[in-house]
Coordinates of C-alpha atoms and ligand atoms in Angstrom, one line a residue:
X1 CA -136.8 -94.3 -44.4
X2 CA -135.4 -91.2 -46.0
X3 CA -138.3 -88.0 -46.5
X4 CA -138.8 -86.4 -49.5
X5 CA -136.5 -83.4 -50.1
X6 CA -138.2 -79.9 -48.6
X7 CA -138.8 -77.2 -50.7
X8 CA -136.7 -74.3 -48.4
X9 CA -138.5 -71.3 -47.6
X10 CA -137.6 -68.6 -50.6
X11 CA -135.3 -66.1 -48.7
X12 CA -135.2 -63.8 -51.7
X13 CA -136.3 -64.1 -55.7
X14 CA -136.0 -62.4 -58.5
X15 CA -139.5 -61.4 -59.9
X16 CA -139.8 -60.7 -63.2
X17 CA -137.3 -59.9 -65.8
X18 CA -135.6 -57.1 -66.9
X19 CA -137.7 -54.4 -65.4
X20 CA -138.1 -56.5 -62.0
X21 CA -137.9 -56.4 -58.5
X22 CA -136.6 -58.8 -55.4
X23 CA -139.4 -60.3 -53.3
X24 CA -137.9 -60.8 -49.5
X25 CA -139.3 -62.6 -46.6
X26 CA -138.9 -60.1 -44.3
X27 CA -137.0 -61.2 -41.6
X28 CA -138.4 -59.2 -39.3
X29 CA -141.8 -60.1 -38.6
X30 CA -141.1 -64.1 -39.0
X31 CA -142.3 -66.0 -36.6
X32 CA -144.9 -64.4 -38.1
X33 CA -144.5 -64.8 -42.1
X34 CA -144.5 -61.1 -44.3
X35 CA -143.2 -59.7 -47.6
X36 CA -141.5 -57.3 -48.5
X37 CA -140.6 -56.2 -52.0
X38 CA -137.3 -53.7 -53.0
X39 CA -137.4 -51.9 -55.8
X40 CA -134.3 -49.8 -55.8
X41 CA -131.2 -49.5 -54.1
X42 CA -131.4 -47.0 -51.0
X43 CA -135.2 -50.1 -50.2
X44 CA -132.3 -53.1 -50.3
X45 CA -129.6 -50.7 -47.9
X46 CA -132.4 -50.2 -46.4
X47 CA -133.2 -53.9 -46.4
X48 CA -130.4 -55.2 -45.3
X49 CA -129.9 -52.5 -42.1
X50 CA -132.4 -53.7 -41.0
X51 CA -131.8 -57.5 -41.5
X52 CA -135.0 -58.1 -43.4
X53 CA -132.7 -59.9 -45.2
X54 CA -130.0 -60.8 -43.4
X55 CA -126.7 -64.4 -42.8
X56 CA -123.8 -64.0 -43.8
X57 CA -124.6 -65.2 -48.1
X58 CA -127.9 -63.9 -47.7
X59 CA -127.2 -60.3 -47.7
X60 CA -124.1 -61.1 -50.2
X61 CA -127.0 -62.2 -53.6
X62 CA -129.4 -59.1 -52.2
X63 CA -126.8 -56.7 -52.4
X64 CA -125.9 -58.4 -55.4
X65 CA -129.6 -58.0 -56.5
X66 CA -129.5 -54.3 -55.1
X67 CA -126.7 -53.5 -57.6
X68 CA -128.6 -55.1 -60.2
X69 CA -132.0 -53.1 -59.0
X70 CA -129.5 -50.2 -59.6
X71 CA -128.6 -51.0 -63.2
X72 CA -131.9 -51.6 -64.3
X73 CA -132.8 -48.2 -63.6
X74 CA -130.1 -46.4 -66.1
X75 CA -131.2 -48.6 -69.2
X76 CA -130.5 -44.7 -70.9
X77 CA -127.9 -44.0 -69.5
X78 CA -124.4 -43.6 -71.7
X79 CA -121.9 -46.2 -70.9
X80 CA -120.4 -44.4 -68.4
X81 CA -123.0 -42.9 -66.6
X82 CA -123.9 -46.5 -66.2
X83 CA -120.4 -48.2 -64.7
X84 CA -120.4 -45.1 -62.4
X85 CA -123.7 -45.8 -61.7
X86 CA -123.1 -49.1 -61.2
X87 CA -120.0 -48.2 -58.8
X88 CA -122.0 -45.5 -56.5
X89 CA -124.4 -48.3 -55.3
X90 CA -121.8 -50.6 -55.1
X91 CA -119.6 -48.0 -52.2
X92 CA -122.9 -47.2 -51.2
X93 CA -124.4 -51.2 -50.3
X94 CA -121.0 -52.0 -48.9
X95 CA -121.9 -49.6 -46.2
X96 CA -125.0 -51.7 -45.3
X97 CA -123.5 -54.2 -42.9
X98 CA -120.0 -54.2 -41.6
X99 CA -118.8 -57.6 -40.6
X100 CA -120.2 -60.6 -43.3
X101 CA -117.5 -60.9 -46.0
X102 CA -119.9 -62.2 -48.1
X103 CA -121.1 -58.8 -49.0
X104 CA -118.1 -57.2 -50.2
X105 CA -117.0 -59.9 -51.9
X106 CA -120.8 -60.4 -53.5
X107 CA -119.9 -56.2 -54.2
X108 CA -116.5 -57.1 -55.4
X109 CA -118.2 -59.2 -58.3
X110 CA -120.5 -56.8 -59.3
X111 CA -117.8 -54.4 -59.5
X112 CA -115.8 -56.4 -61.6
X113 CA -118.7 -57.3 -63.7
X114 CA -119.9 -53.1 -64.7
X115 CA -116.1 -53.1 -65.8
X116 CA -115.7 -55.8 -68.0
X117 CA -119.4 -54.2 -69.4
X118 CA -117.9 -51.2 -70.3
X119 CA -115.2 -52.2 -71.5
X120 CA -117.3 -54.7 -74.5
X121 CA -118.5 -50.9 -75.1
X122 CA -122.2 -52.9 -73.7
X123 CA -125.2 -50.2 -73.2
X124 CA -128.8 -50.1 -72.0
X125 CA -129.8 -53.2 -72.2
X126 CA -127.5 -55.2 -72.3
X127 CA -125.3 -53.5 -69.0
X128 CA -127.9 -53.5 -67.0
X129 CA -128.7 -57.9 -69.1
X130 CA -124.6 -58.7 -68.3
X131 CA -125.7 -57.1 -64.4
X132 CA -128.4 -59.4 -64.5
X133 CA -126.2 -62.8 -65.1
X134 CA -123.9 -62.3 -62.8
X135 CA -125.7 -61.3 -59.8
X136 CA -128.6 -64.3 -60.7
X137 CA -125.4 -66.4 -61.0
X138 CA -124.5 -65.7 -57.3
X139 CA -127.6 -66.8 -56.4
X140 CA -127.9 -69.9 -57.8
X141 CA -123.7 -70.2 -56.9
X142 CA -125.5 -69.6 -52.8
X143 CA -127.2 -72.3 -53.5
X144 CA -125.4 -75.3 -54.8
X145 CA -123.4 -73.8 -52.2
X146 CA -125.2 -74.8 -49.3
X147 CA -126.5 -78.6 -51.3
X148 CA -122.7 -79.1 -51.1
X149 CA -121.8 -77.9 -47.1
X150 CA -125.1 -79.6 -46.3
X151 CA -124.1 -83.0 -48.3
X152 CA -120.3 -82.9 -46.3
X153 CA -122.0 -81.8 -43.2
X154 CA -125.0 -84.9 -43.0
X155 CA -121.7 -86.8 -43.2
X156 CA -120.7 -86.1 -39.3
X157 CA -124.8 -86.1 -38.0
X158 CA -125.4 -89.4 -37.1
X159 CA -128.6 -90.9 -36.4
X160 CA -129.9 -90.3 -33.0
X161 CA -127.5 -87.3 -32.4
X162 CA -129.5 -84.1 -30.5
X163 CA -127.0 -81.1 -32.7
X164 CA -127.8 -77.3 -30.5
X165 CA -127.1 -74.4 -32.8
X166 CA -126.5 -70.6 -32.2
X167 CA -128.5 -68.0 -34.4
X168 CA -130.1 -68.4 -37.8
X169 CA -127.5 -70.3 -40.5
X170 CA -130.0 -71.6 -41.7
X171 CA -132.5 -71.2 -45.1
X172 CA -133.3 -68.1 -44.1
X173 CA -129.8 -67.1 -44.3
X174 CA -129.2 -67.9 -47.3
X175 CA -131.0 -68.5 -51.1
X176 CA -130.2 -72.2 -50.4
X177 CA -130.7 -74.7 -47.9
X178 CA -128.3 -72.5 -46.2
X179 CA -124.9 -73.8 -43.9
X180 CA -125.3 -75.5 -40.3
X181 CA -128.6 -76.3 -41.2
X182 CA -128.3 -77.3 -44.1
X183 CA -126.2 -81.0 -42.8
X184 CA -129.3 -81.3 -40.5
X185 CA -132.1 -80.9 -43.5
X186 CA -129.5 -83.3 -45.7
X187 CA -129.3 -86.0 -42.9
X188 CA -133.0 -85.3 -41.2
X189 CA -133.7 -85.9 -45.9
X190 CA -132.1 -89.1 -45.3
X191 CA -133.8 -90.9 -42.7
X192 CA -131.2 -89.9 -39.6
X193 CA -133.1 -89.1 -36.6
X194 CA -132.1 -85.8 -35.0
X195 CA -132.9 -83.7 -32.7
X196 CA -132.0 -80.0 -32.8
X197 CA -131.3 -77.4 -29.5
X198 CA -131.4 -74.0 -31.1
X199 CA -130.6 -71.2 -28.7
X200 CA -132.5 -67.9 -28.5
X201 CA -130.1 -65.8 -29.5
X202 CA -130.6 -62.7 -27.7
X203 CA -130.9 -59.9 -29.1
X204 CA -132.7 -60.2 -31.9
X205 CA -133.9 -63.9 -31.3
X206 CA -132.4 -64.8 -34.5
X207 CA -133.3 -68.9 -33.1
X208 CA -135.7 -68.5 -31.4
X209 CA -137.9 -66.2 -34.5
X210 CA -136.2 -67.4 -37.3
X211 CA -134.6 -71.4 -36.6
X212 CA -137.0 -72.7 -34.6
X213 CA -140.0 -71.7 -37.6
X214 CA -137.3 -73.0 -40.7
X215 CA -136.6 -76.4 -38.6
X216 CA -140.3 -77.1 -37.5
X217 CA -141.9 -76.3 -41.2
X218 CA -139.3 -78.8 -42.7
X219 CA -140.6 -81.4 -39.8
X220 CA -137.8 -81.7 -38.0
X221 CA -137.8 -82.1 -33.7
X222 CA -136.8 -78.7 -32.6
X223 CA -136.3 -77.2 -29.4
X224 CA -135.8 -73.1 -28.2
X225 CA -133.5 -72.2 -25.1
X226 CA -132.4 -69.2 -24.0
X227 CA -128.0 -68.7 -24.9
X228 CA -127.3 -69.1 -20.9
X229 CA -129.0 -72.8 -20.5
X230 CA -126.5 -74.1 -23.1
X231 CA -123.9 -74.8 -21.1
X232 CA -126.2 -76.4 -18.8
X233 CA -127.9 -78.7 -21.6
X234 CA -123.9 -79.1 -22.7
X235 CA -123.1 -80.8 -18.4
X236 CA -126.3 -82.9 -19.1
X237 CA -124.4 -84.5 -21.4
X238 CA -127.2 -84.3 -24.0
X239 CA -125.5 -82.1 -26.9
X240 CA -123.8 -84.7 -29.5
X241 CA -122.5 -82.3 -31.6
X242 CA -122.7 -77.7 -31.9
X243 CA -123.0 -76.8 -35.9
X244 CA -122.9 -72.8 -36.8
X245 CA -121.8 -70.9 -39.5
X246 CA -119.8 -67.4 -39.9
X247 CA -119.9 -64.5 -40.5
X248 CA -116.0 -63.5 -41.5
X249 CA -113.1 -66.3 -41.3
X250 CA -109.9 -64.8 -40.7
X251 CA -106.6 -66.6 -42.7
X252 CA -105.9 -68.3 -39.8
X253 CA -109.2 -69.8 -39.0
X254 CA -110.2 -68.0 -36.4
X255 CA -114.5 -67.6 -36.9
X256 CA -116.1 -64.5 -36.2
X257 CA -120.8 -65.0 -35.7
X258 CA -123.2 -63.7 -34.3
X259 CA -122.3 -63.0 -30.3
X260 CA -122.6 -65.5 -28.4
X261 CA -120.8 -67.9 -30.3
X262 CA -117.4 -67.5 -28.1
X263 CA -119.4 -68.6 -25.1
X264 CA -120.7 -71.4 -27.3
X265 CA -117.2 -72.4 -28.0
X266 CA -115.8 -71.9 -24.8
X267 CA -118.2 -75.0 -22.7
X268 CA -117.6 -76.5 -25.9
X269 CA -114.5 -77.1 -25.3
X270 CA -114.7 -78.3 -22.2
X271 CA -117.9 -80.5 -21.9
X272 CA -115.5 -81.7 -25.0
X273 CA -118.7 -81.5 -27.9
X274 CA -117.7 -81.0 -31.4
X275 CA -117.9 -77.7 -32.5
X276 CA -118.4 -77.7 -36.4
X277 CA -118.7 -74.2 -38.4
X278 CA -120.4 -74.2 -41.4
X279 CA -119.4 -71.9 -44.3
X280 CA -119.1 -71.2 -47.8
X281 CA -114.9 -70.1 -49.5
X282 CA -116.8 -67.6 -50.0
X283 CA -116.8 -66.5 -46.1
X284 CA -113.2 -66.5 -45.4
X285 CA -110.4 -63.6 -45.8
X286 CA -107.7 -64.3 -46.1
X287 CA -106.8 -60.3 -46.1
X288 CA -106.7 -60.2 -42.0
X289 CA -104.2 -62.6 -41.1
X290 CA -106.1 -63.4 -37.5
X291 CA -109.4 -63.0 -36.3
X292 CA -108.9 -60.2 -34.0
X293 CA -108.3 -57.5 -37.5
X294 CA -112.5 -58.1 -38.5
X295 CA -114.8 -55.4 -37.9
X296 CA -117.4 -56.3 -35.5
X297 CA -120.6 -54.3 -36.2
X298 CA -121.8 -52.6 -32.6
X299 CA -125.9 -51.9 -33.1
X300 CA -128.3 -49.4 -31.8
X301 CA -129.4 -49.4 -27.9
X302 CA -132.6 -50.3 -28.5
X303 CA -132.0 -53.4 -29.5
X304 CA -131.0 -54.3 -25.7
X305 CA -132.5 -51.4 -24.4
X306 CA -136.3 -52.0 -25.3
X307 CA -135.6 -55.4 -28.0
X308 CA -138.8 -57.8 -26.4
X309 CA -141.4 -54.6 -27.3
X310 CA -140.8 -52.8 -24.0
X311 CA -138.9 -51.1 -21.8
X312 CA -136.0 -53.5 -20.4
X313 CA -133.2 -51.5 -19.7
X314 CA -134.1 -48.7 -17.0
X315 CA -133.1 -44.9 -19.4
X316 CA -130.0 -43.3 -18.9
X317 CA -127.9 -47.1 -18.4
X318 CA -125.0 -47.5 -20.4
X319 CA -126.0 -50.3 -22.6
X320 CA -123.2 -51.7 -25.4
X321 CA -124.1 -54.0 -27.8
X322 CA -121.7 -55.5 -30.3
X323 CA -123.7 -58.0 -32.6
X324 CA -120.5 -60.2 -33.3
X325 CA -117.8 -62.6 -31.6
X326 CA -114.4 -63.6 -32.6
X327 CA -113.9 -67.9 -31.8
X328 CA -110.2 -68.8 -31.7
X329 CA -109.9 -71.4 -35.1
X330 CA -108.1 -73.5 -31.8
X331 CA -112.4 -75.1 -30.4
X332 CA -112.9 -75.2 -33.9
X333 CA -113.5 -78.9 -34.8
X334 CA -114.0 -78.4 -38.0
X335 CA -114.7 -76.2 -40.9
X336 CA -117.0 -77.4 -43.4
X337 CA -117.4 -76.1 -46.8
X338 CA -118.8 -76.7 -51.0
X339 CA -114.9 -77.9 -51.0
X340 CA -115.1 -80.6 -48.0
X341 CA -114.6 -81.0 -44.5
X342 CA -111.8 -78.4 -42.9
X343 CA -110.5 -81.5 -40.1
X344 CA -108.9 -79.0 -36.9
X345 CA -108.4 -76.4 -39.6
X346 CA -104.7 -74.0 -39.9
X347 CA -104.1 -71.3 -42.9
X348 CA -101.8 -73.8 -44.7
X349 CA -105.9 -76.0 -44.8
X350 CA -107.2 -72.5 -45.8
X351 CA -105.5 -72.2 -48.3
X352 CA -105.2 -74.9 -50.0
X353 CA -108.8 -74.8 -50.1
X354 CA -109.5 -71.9 -51.4
X355 CA -107.1 -72.9 -54.1
X356 CA -108.9 -75.9 -54.9
X357 CA -112.6 -73.6 -55.7
Ligands
MRU401 O1 -127.0 -60.2 -37.8 P1 -127.7 -62.2 -38.3 O2 -128.4 -62.0 -37.9 O3 -127.6 -61.5 -39.5 O4 -126.3 -62.8 -38.2 C1 -126.4 -64.1 -38.7 C2 -125.5 -64.7 -37.8 O5 -124.4 -64.4 -37.2 C3 -125.3 -66.1 -39.1 O6 -125.0 -66.9 -38.2 C4 -124.2 -66.4 -39.9 O7 -124.1 -65.3 -40.7 C5 -123.2 -67.6 -40.5 S1 -125.3 -68.1 -41.7 C6 -125.5 -68.3 -43.1

């Protein structure tokens, strides 16, 4: 029986007209629900760095709205000051996190928009309105893209399947339904019976805190496991398919995603479990030939040594905390995009998909 579509949580939104502000779900508190208002560029940089807003597409949308926050504070500036200010805001926002390419993709669009506004002689409020239109277009296109990925990916899900996911690649990682979780929402809404195992996702627990929260909110049967249990659950034959998102996909189809994804893919290979990556075309970076050139963010030792609210590593012990890893394209059964499903992806297929968008 088809179920009424569930309205995804409002990960982030623009409130008001001009001037306006950004209202987001403060994700560091989840599963406790809190909201955060962001009024300026430093506030947005801080929110992205702290992971108050996170997930590749959401980071891109947040950065675009951040540039808009900066532009609306310069409505009295000269044309050159407005352009220089917007470019500086893009530069500062680009330093907030290094791995998710959607951040740079969105900032490139905002930069191009500022240059066009300047070249057309737009000043003051007109300049800011031009920037507002572009930021909101990025927001809306993310919503549409999520829906399309959801519909394409749902074709891979049969009723009765049990799926496994890692980190949070859901509504809370986008402005819409999510990437990896979007096919689950569409399948569930069409009446397919599905169950989901969510990896806890050490060290910041995006799986247990965020994925479990949003799947449960949508009425989807979800079970949390620790990351180390995923291979065992596959060995027990309980997983029909794995769905993950991505922060950056290289030209050859290598997939960068949350730390732990590589190990998951390795186990999936062994147990012959299909491994699906769901990501918009804006996550593909054809400037990088392979995944080995993707910059991997290293985060503070504190996240591991004090991650669960108490000290969990003895004082003075070294900690290594890479936030992402790279899965070779050869282990990816398909990349689900807004223009369709790329089965056993390779460079030619990826370039063709980018050309068709
Ligand atoms: O560090 P995070 O929480 O921003 O990492 C998020 C992920 O790794 C997601 O899987 C990825 O961004 C894809 S989300 C649609």
